[in-house]
mmCIF file of C-alpha atoms and ligand atoms in Angstrom:
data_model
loop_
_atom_site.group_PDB
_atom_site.id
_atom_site.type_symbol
_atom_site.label_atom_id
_atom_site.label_comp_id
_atom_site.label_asym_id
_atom_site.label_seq_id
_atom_site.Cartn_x
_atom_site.Cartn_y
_atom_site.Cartn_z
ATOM 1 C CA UNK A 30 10.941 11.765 -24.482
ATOM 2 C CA UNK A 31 14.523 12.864 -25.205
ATOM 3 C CA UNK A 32 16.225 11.158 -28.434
ATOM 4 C CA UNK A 33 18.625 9.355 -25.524
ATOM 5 C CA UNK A 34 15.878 8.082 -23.557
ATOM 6 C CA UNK A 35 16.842 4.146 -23.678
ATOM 7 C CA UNK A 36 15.156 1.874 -25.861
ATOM 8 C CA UNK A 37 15.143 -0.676 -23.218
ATOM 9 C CA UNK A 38 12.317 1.527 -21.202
ATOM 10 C CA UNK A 39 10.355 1.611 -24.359
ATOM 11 C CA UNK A 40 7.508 -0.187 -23.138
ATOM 12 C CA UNK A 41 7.739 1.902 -19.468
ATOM 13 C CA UNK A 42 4.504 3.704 -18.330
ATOM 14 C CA UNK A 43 5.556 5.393 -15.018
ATOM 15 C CA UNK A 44 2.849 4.931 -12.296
ATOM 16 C CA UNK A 45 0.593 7.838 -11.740
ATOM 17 C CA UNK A 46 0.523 8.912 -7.901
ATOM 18 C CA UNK A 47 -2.441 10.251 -6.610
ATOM 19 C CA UNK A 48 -3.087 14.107 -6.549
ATOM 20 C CA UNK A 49 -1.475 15.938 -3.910
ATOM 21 C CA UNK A 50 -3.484 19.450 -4.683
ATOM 22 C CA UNK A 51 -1.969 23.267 -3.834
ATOM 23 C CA UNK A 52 -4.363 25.140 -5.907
ATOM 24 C CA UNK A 53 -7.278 24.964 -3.391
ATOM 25 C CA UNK A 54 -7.884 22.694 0.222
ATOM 26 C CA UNK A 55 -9.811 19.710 -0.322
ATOM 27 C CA UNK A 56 -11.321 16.811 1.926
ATOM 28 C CA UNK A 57 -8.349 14.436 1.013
ATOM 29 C CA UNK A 58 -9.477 11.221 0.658
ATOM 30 C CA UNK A 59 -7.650 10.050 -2.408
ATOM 31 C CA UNK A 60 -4.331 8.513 -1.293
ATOM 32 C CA UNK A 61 -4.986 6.325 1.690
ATOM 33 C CA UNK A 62 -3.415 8.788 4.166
ATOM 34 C CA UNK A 63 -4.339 8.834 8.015
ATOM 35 C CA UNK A 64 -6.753 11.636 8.649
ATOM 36 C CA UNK A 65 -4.457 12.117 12.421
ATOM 37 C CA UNK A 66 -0.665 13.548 12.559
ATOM 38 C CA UNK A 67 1.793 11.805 13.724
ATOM 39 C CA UNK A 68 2.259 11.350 17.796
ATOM 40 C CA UNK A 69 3.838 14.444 19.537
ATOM 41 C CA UNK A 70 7.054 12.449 20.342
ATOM 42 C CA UNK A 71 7.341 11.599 15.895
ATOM 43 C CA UNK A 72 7.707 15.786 15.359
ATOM 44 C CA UNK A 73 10.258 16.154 18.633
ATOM 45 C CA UNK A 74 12.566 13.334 17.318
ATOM 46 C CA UNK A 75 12.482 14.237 13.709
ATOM 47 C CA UNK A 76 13.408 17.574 14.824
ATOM 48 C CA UNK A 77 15.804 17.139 16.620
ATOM 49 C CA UNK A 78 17.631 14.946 14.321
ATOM 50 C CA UNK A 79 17.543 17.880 11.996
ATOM 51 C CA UNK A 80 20.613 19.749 13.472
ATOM 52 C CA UNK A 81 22.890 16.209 12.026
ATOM 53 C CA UNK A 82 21.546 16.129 8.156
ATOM 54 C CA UNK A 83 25.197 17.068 7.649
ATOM 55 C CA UNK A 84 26.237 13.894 8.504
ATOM 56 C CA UNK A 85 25.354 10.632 6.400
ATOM 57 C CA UNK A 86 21.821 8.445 8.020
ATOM 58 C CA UNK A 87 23.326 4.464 9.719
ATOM 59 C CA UNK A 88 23.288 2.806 6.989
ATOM 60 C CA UNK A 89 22.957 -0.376 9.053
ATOM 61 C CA UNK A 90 19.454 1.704 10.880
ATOM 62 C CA UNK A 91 20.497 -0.100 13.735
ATOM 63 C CA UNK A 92 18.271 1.933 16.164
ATOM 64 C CA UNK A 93 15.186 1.634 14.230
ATOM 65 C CA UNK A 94 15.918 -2.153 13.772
ATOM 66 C CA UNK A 95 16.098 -3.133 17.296
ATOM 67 C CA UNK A 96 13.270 -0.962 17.711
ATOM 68 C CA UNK A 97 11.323 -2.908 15.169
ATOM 69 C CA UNK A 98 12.403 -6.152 16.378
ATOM 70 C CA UNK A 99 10.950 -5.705 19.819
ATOM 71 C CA UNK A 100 7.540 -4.002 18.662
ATOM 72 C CA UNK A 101 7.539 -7.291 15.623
ATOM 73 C CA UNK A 102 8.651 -9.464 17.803
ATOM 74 C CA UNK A 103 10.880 -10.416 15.321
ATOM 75 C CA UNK A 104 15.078 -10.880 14.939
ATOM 76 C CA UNK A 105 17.011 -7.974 13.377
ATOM 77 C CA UNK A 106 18.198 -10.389 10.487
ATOM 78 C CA UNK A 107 14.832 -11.194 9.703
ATOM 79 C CA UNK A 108 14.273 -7.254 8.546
ATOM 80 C CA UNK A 109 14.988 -4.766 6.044
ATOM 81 C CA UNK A 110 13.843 -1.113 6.349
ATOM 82 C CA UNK A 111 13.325 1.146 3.100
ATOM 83 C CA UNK A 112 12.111 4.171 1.500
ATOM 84 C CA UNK A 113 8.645 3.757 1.453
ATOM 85 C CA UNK A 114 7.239 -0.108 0.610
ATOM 86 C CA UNK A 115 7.843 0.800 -2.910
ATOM 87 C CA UNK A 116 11.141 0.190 -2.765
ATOM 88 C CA UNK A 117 10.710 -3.206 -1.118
ATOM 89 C CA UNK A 118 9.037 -4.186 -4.011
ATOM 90 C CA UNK A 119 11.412 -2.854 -6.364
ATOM 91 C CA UNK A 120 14.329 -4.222 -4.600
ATOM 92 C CA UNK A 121 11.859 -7.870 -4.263
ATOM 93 C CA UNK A 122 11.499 -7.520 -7.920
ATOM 94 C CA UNK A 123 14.811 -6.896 -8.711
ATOM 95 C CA UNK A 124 16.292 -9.710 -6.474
ATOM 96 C CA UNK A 125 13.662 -12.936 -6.990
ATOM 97 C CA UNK A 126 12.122 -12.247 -10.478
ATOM 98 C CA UNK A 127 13.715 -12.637 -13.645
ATOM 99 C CA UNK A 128 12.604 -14.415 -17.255
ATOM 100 C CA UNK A 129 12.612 -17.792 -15.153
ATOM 101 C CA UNK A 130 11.162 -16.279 -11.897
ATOM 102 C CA UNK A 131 8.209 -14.374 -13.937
ATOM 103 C CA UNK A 132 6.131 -12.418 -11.480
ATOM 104 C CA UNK A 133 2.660 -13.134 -11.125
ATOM 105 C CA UNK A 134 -0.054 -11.156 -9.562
ATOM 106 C CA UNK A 135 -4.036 -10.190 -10.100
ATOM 107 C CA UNK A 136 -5.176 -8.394 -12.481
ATOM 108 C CA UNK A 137 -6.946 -5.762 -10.212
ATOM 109 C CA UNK A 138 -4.251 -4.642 -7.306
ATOM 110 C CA UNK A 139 -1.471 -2.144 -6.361
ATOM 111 C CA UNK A 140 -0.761 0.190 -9.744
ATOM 112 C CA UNK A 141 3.208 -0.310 -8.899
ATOM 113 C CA UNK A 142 3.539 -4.038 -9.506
ATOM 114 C CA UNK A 143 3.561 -3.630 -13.385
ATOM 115 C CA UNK A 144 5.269 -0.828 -13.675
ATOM 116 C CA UNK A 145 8.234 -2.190 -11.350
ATOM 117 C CA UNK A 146 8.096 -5.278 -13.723
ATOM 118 C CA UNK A 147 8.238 -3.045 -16.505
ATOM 119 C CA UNK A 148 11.322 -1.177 -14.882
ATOM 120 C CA UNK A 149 13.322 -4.263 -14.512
ATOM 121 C CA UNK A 150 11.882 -5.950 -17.666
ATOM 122 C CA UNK A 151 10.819 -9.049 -15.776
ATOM 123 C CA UNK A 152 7.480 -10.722 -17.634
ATOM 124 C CA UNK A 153 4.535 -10.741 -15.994
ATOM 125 C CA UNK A 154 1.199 -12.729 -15.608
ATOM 126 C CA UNK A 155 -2.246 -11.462 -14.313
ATOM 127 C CA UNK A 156 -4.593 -13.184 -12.966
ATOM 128 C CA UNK A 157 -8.041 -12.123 -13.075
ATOM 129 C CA UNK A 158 -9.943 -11.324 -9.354
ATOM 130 C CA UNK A 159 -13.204 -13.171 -8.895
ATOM 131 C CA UNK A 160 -16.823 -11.663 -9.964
ATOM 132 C CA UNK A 161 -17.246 -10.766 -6.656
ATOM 133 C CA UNK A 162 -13.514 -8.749 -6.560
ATOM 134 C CA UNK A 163 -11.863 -11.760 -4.015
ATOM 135 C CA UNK A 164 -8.583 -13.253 -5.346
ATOM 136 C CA UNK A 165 -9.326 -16.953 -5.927
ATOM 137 C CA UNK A 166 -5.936 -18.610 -3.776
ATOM 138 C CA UNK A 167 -6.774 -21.830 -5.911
ATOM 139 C CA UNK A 168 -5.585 -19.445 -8.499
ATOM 140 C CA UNK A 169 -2.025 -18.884 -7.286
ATOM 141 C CA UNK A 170 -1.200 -23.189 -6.134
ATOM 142 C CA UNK A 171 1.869 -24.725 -7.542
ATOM 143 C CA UNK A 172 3.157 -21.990 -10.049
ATOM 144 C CA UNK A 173 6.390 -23.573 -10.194
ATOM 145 C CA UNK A 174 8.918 -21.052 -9.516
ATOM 146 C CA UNK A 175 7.084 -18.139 -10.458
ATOM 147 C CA UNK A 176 7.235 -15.083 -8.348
ATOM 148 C CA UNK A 177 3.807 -14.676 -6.688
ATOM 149 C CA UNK A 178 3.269 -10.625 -5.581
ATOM 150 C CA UNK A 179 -0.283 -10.102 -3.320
ATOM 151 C CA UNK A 180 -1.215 -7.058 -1.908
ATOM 152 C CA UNK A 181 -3.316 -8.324 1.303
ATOM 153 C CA UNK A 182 -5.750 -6.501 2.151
ATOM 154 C CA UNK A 183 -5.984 -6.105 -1.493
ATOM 155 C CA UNK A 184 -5.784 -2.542 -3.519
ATOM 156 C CA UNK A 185 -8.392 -0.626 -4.436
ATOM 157 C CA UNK A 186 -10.991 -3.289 -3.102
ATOM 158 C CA UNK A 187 -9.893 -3.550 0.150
ATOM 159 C CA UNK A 188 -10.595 -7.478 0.471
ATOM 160 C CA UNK A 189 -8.467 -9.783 2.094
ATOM 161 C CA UNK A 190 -7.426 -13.683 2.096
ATOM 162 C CA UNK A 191 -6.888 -15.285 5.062
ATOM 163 C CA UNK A 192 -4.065 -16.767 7.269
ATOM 164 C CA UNK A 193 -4.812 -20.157 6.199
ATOM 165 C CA UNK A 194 -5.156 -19.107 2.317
ATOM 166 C CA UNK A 195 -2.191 -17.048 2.354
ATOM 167 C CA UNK A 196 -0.367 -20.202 3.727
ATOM 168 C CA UNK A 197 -1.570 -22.538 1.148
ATOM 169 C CA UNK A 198 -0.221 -20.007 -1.514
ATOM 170 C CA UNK A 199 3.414 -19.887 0.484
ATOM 171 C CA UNK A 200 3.405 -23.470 1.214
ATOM 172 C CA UNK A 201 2.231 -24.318 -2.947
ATOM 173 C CA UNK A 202 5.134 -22.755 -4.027
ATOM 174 C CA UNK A 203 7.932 -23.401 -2.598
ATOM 175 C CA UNK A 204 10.441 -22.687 -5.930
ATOM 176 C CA UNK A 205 8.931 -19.261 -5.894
ATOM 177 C CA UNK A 206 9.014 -15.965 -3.729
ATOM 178 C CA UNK A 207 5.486 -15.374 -2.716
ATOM 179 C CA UNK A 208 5.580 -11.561 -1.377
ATOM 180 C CA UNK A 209 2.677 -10.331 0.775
ATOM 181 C CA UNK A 210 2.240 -6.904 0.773
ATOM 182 C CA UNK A 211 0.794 -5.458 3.933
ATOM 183 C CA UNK A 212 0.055 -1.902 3.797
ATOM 184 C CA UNK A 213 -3.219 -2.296 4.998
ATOM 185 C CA UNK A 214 -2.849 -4.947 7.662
ATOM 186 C CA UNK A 215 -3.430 -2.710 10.442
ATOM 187 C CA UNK A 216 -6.713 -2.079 10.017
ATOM 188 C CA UNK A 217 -8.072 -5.312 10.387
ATOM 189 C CA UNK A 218 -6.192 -8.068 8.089
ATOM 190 C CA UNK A 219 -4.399 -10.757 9.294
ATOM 191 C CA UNK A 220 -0.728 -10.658 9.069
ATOM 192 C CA UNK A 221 1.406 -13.252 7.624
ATOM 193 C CA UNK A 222 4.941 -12.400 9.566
ATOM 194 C CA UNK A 223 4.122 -15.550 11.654
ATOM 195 C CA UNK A 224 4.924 -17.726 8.650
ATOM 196 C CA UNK A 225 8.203 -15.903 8.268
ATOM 197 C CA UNK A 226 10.411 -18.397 10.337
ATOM 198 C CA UNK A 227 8.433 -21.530 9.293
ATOM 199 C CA UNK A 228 8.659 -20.644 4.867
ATOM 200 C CA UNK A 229 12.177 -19.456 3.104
ATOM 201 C CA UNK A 230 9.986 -18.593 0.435
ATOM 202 C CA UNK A 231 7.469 -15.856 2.107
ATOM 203 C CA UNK A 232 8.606 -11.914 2.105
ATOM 204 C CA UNK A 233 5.955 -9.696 3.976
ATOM 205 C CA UNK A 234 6.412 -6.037 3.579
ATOM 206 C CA UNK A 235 4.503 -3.292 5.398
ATOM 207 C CA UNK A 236 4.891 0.723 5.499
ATOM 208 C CA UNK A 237 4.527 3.376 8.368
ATOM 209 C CA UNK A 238 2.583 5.271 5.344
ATOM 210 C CA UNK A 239 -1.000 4.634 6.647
ATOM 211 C CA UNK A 240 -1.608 3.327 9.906
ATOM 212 C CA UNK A 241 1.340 5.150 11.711
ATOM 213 C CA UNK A 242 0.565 8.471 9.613
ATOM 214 C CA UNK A 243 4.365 8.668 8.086
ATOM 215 C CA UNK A 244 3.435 8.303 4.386
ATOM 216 C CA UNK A 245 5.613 11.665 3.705
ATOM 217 C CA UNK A 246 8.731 10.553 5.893
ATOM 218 C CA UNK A 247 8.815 7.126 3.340
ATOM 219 C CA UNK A 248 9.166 4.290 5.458
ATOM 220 C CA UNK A 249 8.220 0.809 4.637
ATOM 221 C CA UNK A 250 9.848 -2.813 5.388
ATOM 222 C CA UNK A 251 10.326 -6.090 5.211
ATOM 223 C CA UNK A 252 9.756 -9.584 6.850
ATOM 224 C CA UNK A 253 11.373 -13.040 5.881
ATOM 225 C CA UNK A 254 14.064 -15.343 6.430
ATOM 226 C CA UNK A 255 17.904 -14.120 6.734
ATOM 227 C CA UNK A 256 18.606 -15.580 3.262
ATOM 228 C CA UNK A 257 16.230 -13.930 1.776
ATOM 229 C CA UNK A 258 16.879 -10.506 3.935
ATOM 230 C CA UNK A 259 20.364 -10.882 2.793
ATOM 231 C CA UNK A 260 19.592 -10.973 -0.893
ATOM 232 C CA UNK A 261 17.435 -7.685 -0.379
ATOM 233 C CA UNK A 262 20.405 -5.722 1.313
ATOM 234 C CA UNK A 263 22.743 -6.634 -1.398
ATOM 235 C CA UNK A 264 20.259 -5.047 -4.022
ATOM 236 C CA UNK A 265 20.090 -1.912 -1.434
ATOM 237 C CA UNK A 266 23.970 -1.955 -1.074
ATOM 238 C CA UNK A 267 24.063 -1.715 -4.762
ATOM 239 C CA UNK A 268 21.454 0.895 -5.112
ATOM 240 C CA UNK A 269 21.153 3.429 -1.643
ATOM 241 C CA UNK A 270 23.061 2.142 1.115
ATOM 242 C CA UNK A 271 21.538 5.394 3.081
ATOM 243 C CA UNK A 272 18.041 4.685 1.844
ATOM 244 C CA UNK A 273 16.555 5.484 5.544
ATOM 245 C CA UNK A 274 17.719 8.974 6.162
ATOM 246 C CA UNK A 275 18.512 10.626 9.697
ATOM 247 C CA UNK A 276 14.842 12.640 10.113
ATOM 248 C CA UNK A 277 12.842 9.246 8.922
ATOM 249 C CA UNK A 278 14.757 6.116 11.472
ATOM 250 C CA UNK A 279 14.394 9.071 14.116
ATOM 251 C CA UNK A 280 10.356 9.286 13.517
ATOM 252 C CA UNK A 281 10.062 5.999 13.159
ATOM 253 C CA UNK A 282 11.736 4.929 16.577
ATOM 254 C CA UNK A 283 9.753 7.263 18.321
ATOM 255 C CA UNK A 284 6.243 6.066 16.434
ATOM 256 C CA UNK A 285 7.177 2.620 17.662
ATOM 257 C CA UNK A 286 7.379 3.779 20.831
ATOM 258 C CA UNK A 287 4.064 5.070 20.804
ATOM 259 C CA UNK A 288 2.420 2.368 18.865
ATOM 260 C CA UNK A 289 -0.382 2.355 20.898
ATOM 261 C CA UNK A 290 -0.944 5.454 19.819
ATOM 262 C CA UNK A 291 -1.563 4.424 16.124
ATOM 263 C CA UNK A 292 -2.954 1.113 16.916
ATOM 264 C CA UNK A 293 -5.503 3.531 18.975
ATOM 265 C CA UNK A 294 -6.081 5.302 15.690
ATOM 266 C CA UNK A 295 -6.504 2.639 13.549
ATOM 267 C CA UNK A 296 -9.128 1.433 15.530
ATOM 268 C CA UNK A 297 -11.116 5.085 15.309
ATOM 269 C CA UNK A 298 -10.671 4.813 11.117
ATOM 270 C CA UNK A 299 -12.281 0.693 11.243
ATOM 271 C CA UNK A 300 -15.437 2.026 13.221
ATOM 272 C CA UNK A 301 -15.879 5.384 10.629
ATOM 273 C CA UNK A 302 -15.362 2.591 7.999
ATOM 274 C CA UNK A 303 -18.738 0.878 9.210
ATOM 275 C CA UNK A 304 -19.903 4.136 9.656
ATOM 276 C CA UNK A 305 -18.965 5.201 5.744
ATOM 277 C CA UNK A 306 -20.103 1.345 4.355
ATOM 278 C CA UNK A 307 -23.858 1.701 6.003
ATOM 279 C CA UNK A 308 -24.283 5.706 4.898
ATOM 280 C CA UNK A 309 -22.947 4.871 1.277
ATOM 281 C CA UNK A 310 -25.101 1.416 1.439
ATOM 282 C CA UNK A 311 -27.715 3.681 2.544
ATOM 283 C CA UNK A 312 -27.464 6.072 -1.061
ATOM 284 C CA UNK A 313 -27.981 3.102 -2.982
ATOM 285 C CA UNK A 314 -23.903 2.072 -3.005
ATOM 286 C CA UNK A 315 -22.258 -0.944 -3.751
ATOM 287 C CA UNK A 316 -19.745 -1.240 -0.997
ATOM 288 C CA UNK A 317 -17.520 -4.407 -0.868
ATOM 289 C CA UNK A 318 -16.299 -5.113 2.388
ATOM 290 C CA UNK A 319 -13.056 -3.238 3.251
ATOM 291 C CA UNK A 320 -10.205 -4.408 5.782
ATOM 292 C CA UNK A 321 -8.498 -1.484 4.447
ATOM 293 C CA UNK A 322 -8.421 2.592 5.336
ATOM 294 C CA UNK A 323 -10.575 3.300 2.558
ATOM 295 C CA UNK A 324 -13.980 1.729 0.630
ATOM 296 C CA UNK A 325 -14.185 0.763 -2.732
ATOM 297 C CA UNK A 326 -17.433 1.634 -3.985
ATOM 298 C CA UNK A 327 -20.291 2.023 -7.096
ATOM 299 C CA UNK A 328 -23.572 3.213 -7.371
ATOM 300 C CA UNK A 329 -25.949 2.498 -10.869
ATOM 301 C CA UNK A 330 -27.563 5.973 -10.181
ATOM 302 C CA UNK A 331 -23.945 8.129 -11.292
ATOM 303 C CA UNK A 332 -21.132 6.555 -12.955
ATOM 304 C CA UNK A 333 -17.910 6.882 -11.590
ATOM 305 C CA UNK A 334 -15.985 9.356 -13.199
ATOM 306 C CA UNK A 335 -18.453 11.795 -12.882
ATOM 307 C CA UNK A 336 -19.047 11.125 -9.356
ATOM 308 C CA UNK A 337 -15.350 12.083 -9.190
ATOM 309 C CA UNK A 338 -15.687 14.671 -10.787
ATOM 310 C CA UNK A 339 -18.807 16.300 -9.302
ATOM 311 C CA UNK A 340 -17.298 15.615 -5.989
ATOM 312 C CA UNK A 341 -13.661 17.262 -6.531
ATOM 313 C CA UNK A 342 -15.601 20.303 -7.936
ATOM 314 C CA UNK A 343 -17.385 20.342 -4.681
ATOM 315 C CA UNK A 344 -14.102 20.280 -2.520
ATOM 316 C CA UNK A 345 -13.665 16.509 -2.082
ATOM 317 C CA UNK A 346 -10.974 13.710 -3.629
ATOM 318 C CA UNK A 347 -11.005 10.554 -3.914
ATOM 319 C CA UNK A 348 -9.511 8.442 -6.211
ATOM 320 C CA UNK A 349 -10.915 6.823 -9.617
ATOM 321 C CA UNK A 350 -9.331 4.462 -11.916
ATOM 322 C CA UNK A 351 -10.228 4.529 -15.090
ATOM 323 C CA UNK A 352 -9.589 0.704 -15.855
ATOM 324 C CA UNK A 353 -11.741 -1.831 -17.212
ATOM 325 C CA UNK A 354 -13.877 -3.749 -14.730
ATOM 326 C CA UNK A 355 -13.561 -1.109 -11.976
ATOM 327 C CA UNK A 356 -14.307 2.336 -13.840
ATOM 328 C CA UNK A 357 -17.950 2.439 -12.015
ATOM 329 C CA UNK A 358 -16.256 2.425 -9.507
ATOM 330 C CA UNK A 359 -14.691 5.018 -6.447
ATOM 331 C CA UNK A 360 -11.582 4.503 -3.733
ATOM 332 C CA UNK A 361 -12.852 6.423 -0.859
ATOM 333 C CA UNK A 362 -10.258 7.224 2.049
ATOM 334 C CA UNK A 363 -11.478 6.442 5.318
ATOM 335 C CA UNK A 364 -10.732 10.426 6.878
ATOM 336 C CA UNK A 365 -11.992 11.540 10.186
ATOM 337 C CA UNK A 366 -15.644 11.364 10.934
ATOM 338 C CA UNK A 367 -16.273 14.826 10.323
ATOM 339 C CA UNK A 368 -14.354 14.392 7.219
ATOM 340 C CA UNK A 369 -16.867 11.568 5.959
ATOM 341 C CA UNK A 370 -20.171 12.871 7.205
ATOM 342 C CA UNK A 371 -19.122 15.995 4.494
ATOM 343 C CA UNK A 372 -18.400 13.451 2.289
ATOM 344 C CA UNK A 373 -21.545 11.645 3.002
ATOM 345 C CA UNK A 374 -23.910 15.193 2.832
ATOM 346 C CA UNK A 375 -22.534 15.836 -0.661
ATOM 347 C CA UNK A 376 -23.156 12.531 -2.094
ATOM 348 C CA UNK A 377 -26.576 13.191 -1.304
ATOM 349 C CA UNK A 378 -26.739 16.550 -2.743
ATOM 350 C CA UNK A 379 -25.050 15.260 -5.929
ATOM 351 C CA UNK A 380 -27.502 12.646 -6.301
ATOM 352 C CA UNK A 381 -30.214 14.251 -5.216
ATOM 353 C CA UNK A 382 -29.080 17.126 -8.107
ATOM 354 C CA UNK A 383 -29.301 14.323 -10.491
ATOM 355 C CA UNK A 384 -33.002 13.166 -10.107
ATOM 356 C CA UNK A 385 -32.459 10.278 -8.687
ATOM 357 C CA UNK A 386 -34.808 8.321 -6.432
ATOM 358 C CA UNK A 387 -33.751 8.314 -2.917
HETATM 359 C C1 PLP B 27 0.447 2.667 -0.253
HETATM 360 C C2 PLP B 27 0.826 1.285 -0.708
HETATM 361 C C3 PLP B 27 2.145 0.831 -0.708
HETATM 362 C C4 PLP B 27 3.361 1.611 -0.424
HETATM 363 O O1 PLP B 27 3.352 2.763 0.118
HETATM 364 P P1 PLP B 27 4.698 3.419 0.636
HETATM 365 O O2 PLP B 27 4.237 4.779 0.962
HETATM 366 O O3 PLP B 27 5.708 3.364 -0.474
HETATM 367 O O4 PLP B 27 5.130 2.618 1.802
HETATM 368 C C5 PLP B 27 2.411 -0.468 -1.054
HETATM 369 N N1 PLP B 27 1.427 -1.296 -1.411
HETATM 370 C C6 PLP B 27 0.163 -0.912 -1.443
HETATM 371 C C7 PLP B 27 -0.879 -1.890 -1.845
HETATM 372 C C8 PLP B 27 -0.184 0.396 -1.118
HETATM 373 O O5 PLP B 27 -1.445 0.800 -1.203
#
């Protein structure tokens, strides 16, 4: 840290993204990326938008907003597009929590919610998950203006609340933001944008970074009310007007007019999930029961890190947090089969390597 480096991001611990290797080519499951490229049409229209990067991206993204509209179902003034979900939140963050508005969320979720908090030096509250991992909705009724952040399908466990739970939260707290982060939705949650128009309280965001296989073009987005829409482009005006550049609303038009496409693919990565859950259940695992592209998983015969370890020697990431309560622990991307019945082979190895009883 530079003798300039503000006092006021004392407290700041950046968040730590999850290896992207170049030393040697690994079985990548350790950030939650689709195992498939994008469609055909994605690279054409990306492409060609190339030959304009000399000129500045719509700052309106009017295309990829009608777009979005007709695939959401949903009124251009009920959306925001932005670099990546993460900025969502940040912008969320910066525009409905403050010392008042504190931001509350569970102890075990999405790395980014704290350190956002930390960025804009809003307070925070954690709320412990369950024994069994589950966020407790009882927990999060009539906070009284708090700001109430859930990632659902939950990070790293992969669980999810439903509907009906999610709408007792919104519906609880009506002096309060309650944002419901959807990155995982697609792959077998339950998505809250239906209680958009009926709550001026409820922001859902989502991302094109997992099930529509765009996490390196940054794309995310969000759902609510025009109020509330309005509030978030006023932070973006006042940030990065041209947060969506040219090569990024051009992919992301042309995904949505292949969603069937991704919707097709998210469908392949729920069955390899079963197909992952029964294998690792069948080693002995602990596997809680994911909605998500990945598992969340433990086994008493190797702790965690070292499966980790053992595993990245062996050509295969995945992605352990060293945090109390979880640190037995492993978040396993759901890849392609192929992908998983390596993974599955060289658990078996390593554990077989380590004496254990099969
Ligand atoms: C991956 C992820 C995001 C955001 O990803 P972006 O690539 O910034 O869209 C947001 N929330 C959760 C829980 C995630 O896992």
């Amino acid at each position: 840290m530079s003798r300039f480096f503000s006092h006021r991001l004392d407290r700041l611990v950046p968040y730590t993204p999850g290896e992207q290797p170049i030393d040697r080519t690994y079985i990548k499951l350790n950030t939650n990326e689709s195992p498939f490229p994008p469609s055909p049409g994605v690279t054409e229209a990306a492409a060609r938008e190339a030959g304009k990067l000399r000129l500045y991206s719509d700052p309106t993204v009017r295309d990829l907003t009608r777009a979005m509209s007709e695939v959401f179902e949903i009124p251009g003034d009920h959306i925001i597009l932005t670099n990546g979900s993460d900025e969502v939140l940040n912008f969320a963050f910066m525009a409905f929590a403050d010392e008042e508005h504190p931001l509350v969320f569970p102890t075990i979720t999405y790395g980014f919610y704290p350190v956002f908090a930390e960025l804009n030096r809003i307070p925070y509250e954690e709320i412990p998950l369950k024994a069994d991992f589950s966020v407790d909705p009882a927990d999060y009724q009539n906070l009284g203006g708090k700001t109430v952040v859930i990632a659902n399908p939950n990070a790293p466990t992969g669980l999810c609340l439903t509907l009906e739970e999610v709408e007792s939260i919104v519906a609880s707290n009506p002096d309060g933001v309650v944002i419901i982060d959807e990155a995982y939705v697609d792959f077998g949650g339950e998505s809250a944008i239906s209680l958009v128009d009926k709550y001026d309280n409820l922001l859902v965001t989502g991302t094109f970074s997992k099930s529509r296989s765009l996490a390196g073009a940054r794309l995310g987005f969000g759902f609510a009310c025009p109020s509330l829409i309005a509030d978030l482009h006023t932070v973006r005006y006042s940030t990065n007007p041209y947060n969506i550049n040219r090569m990024t609303a051009a992919a992301g038009v042309a995904a949505l007019a292949e969603n069937d496409y991704f919707m097709q693919n998210c469908r392949t990565v729920m069955d390899t999930r079963v197909y992952t859950t029964d294998a690792l259940r069948a080693l002995g695992f602990s596997v809680l029961d994911s909605k998500a592209n990945f598992v969340f998983a433990a086994s008493d015969r190797i702790e965690g890190g070292e499966l980790y370890r053992t595993l990245k020697e062996r050509g295969i990431l995945v992605r352990h947090f060293d945090k109390d309560g979880i640190s037995n622990y492993n978040r396993i991307t759901i890849g392609t089969r192929e992908q998983m019945e390596a993974l599955i082979a060289t658990v078996t190895d390593i554990l077989q390597e380590k004496g254990a009883s099969l």
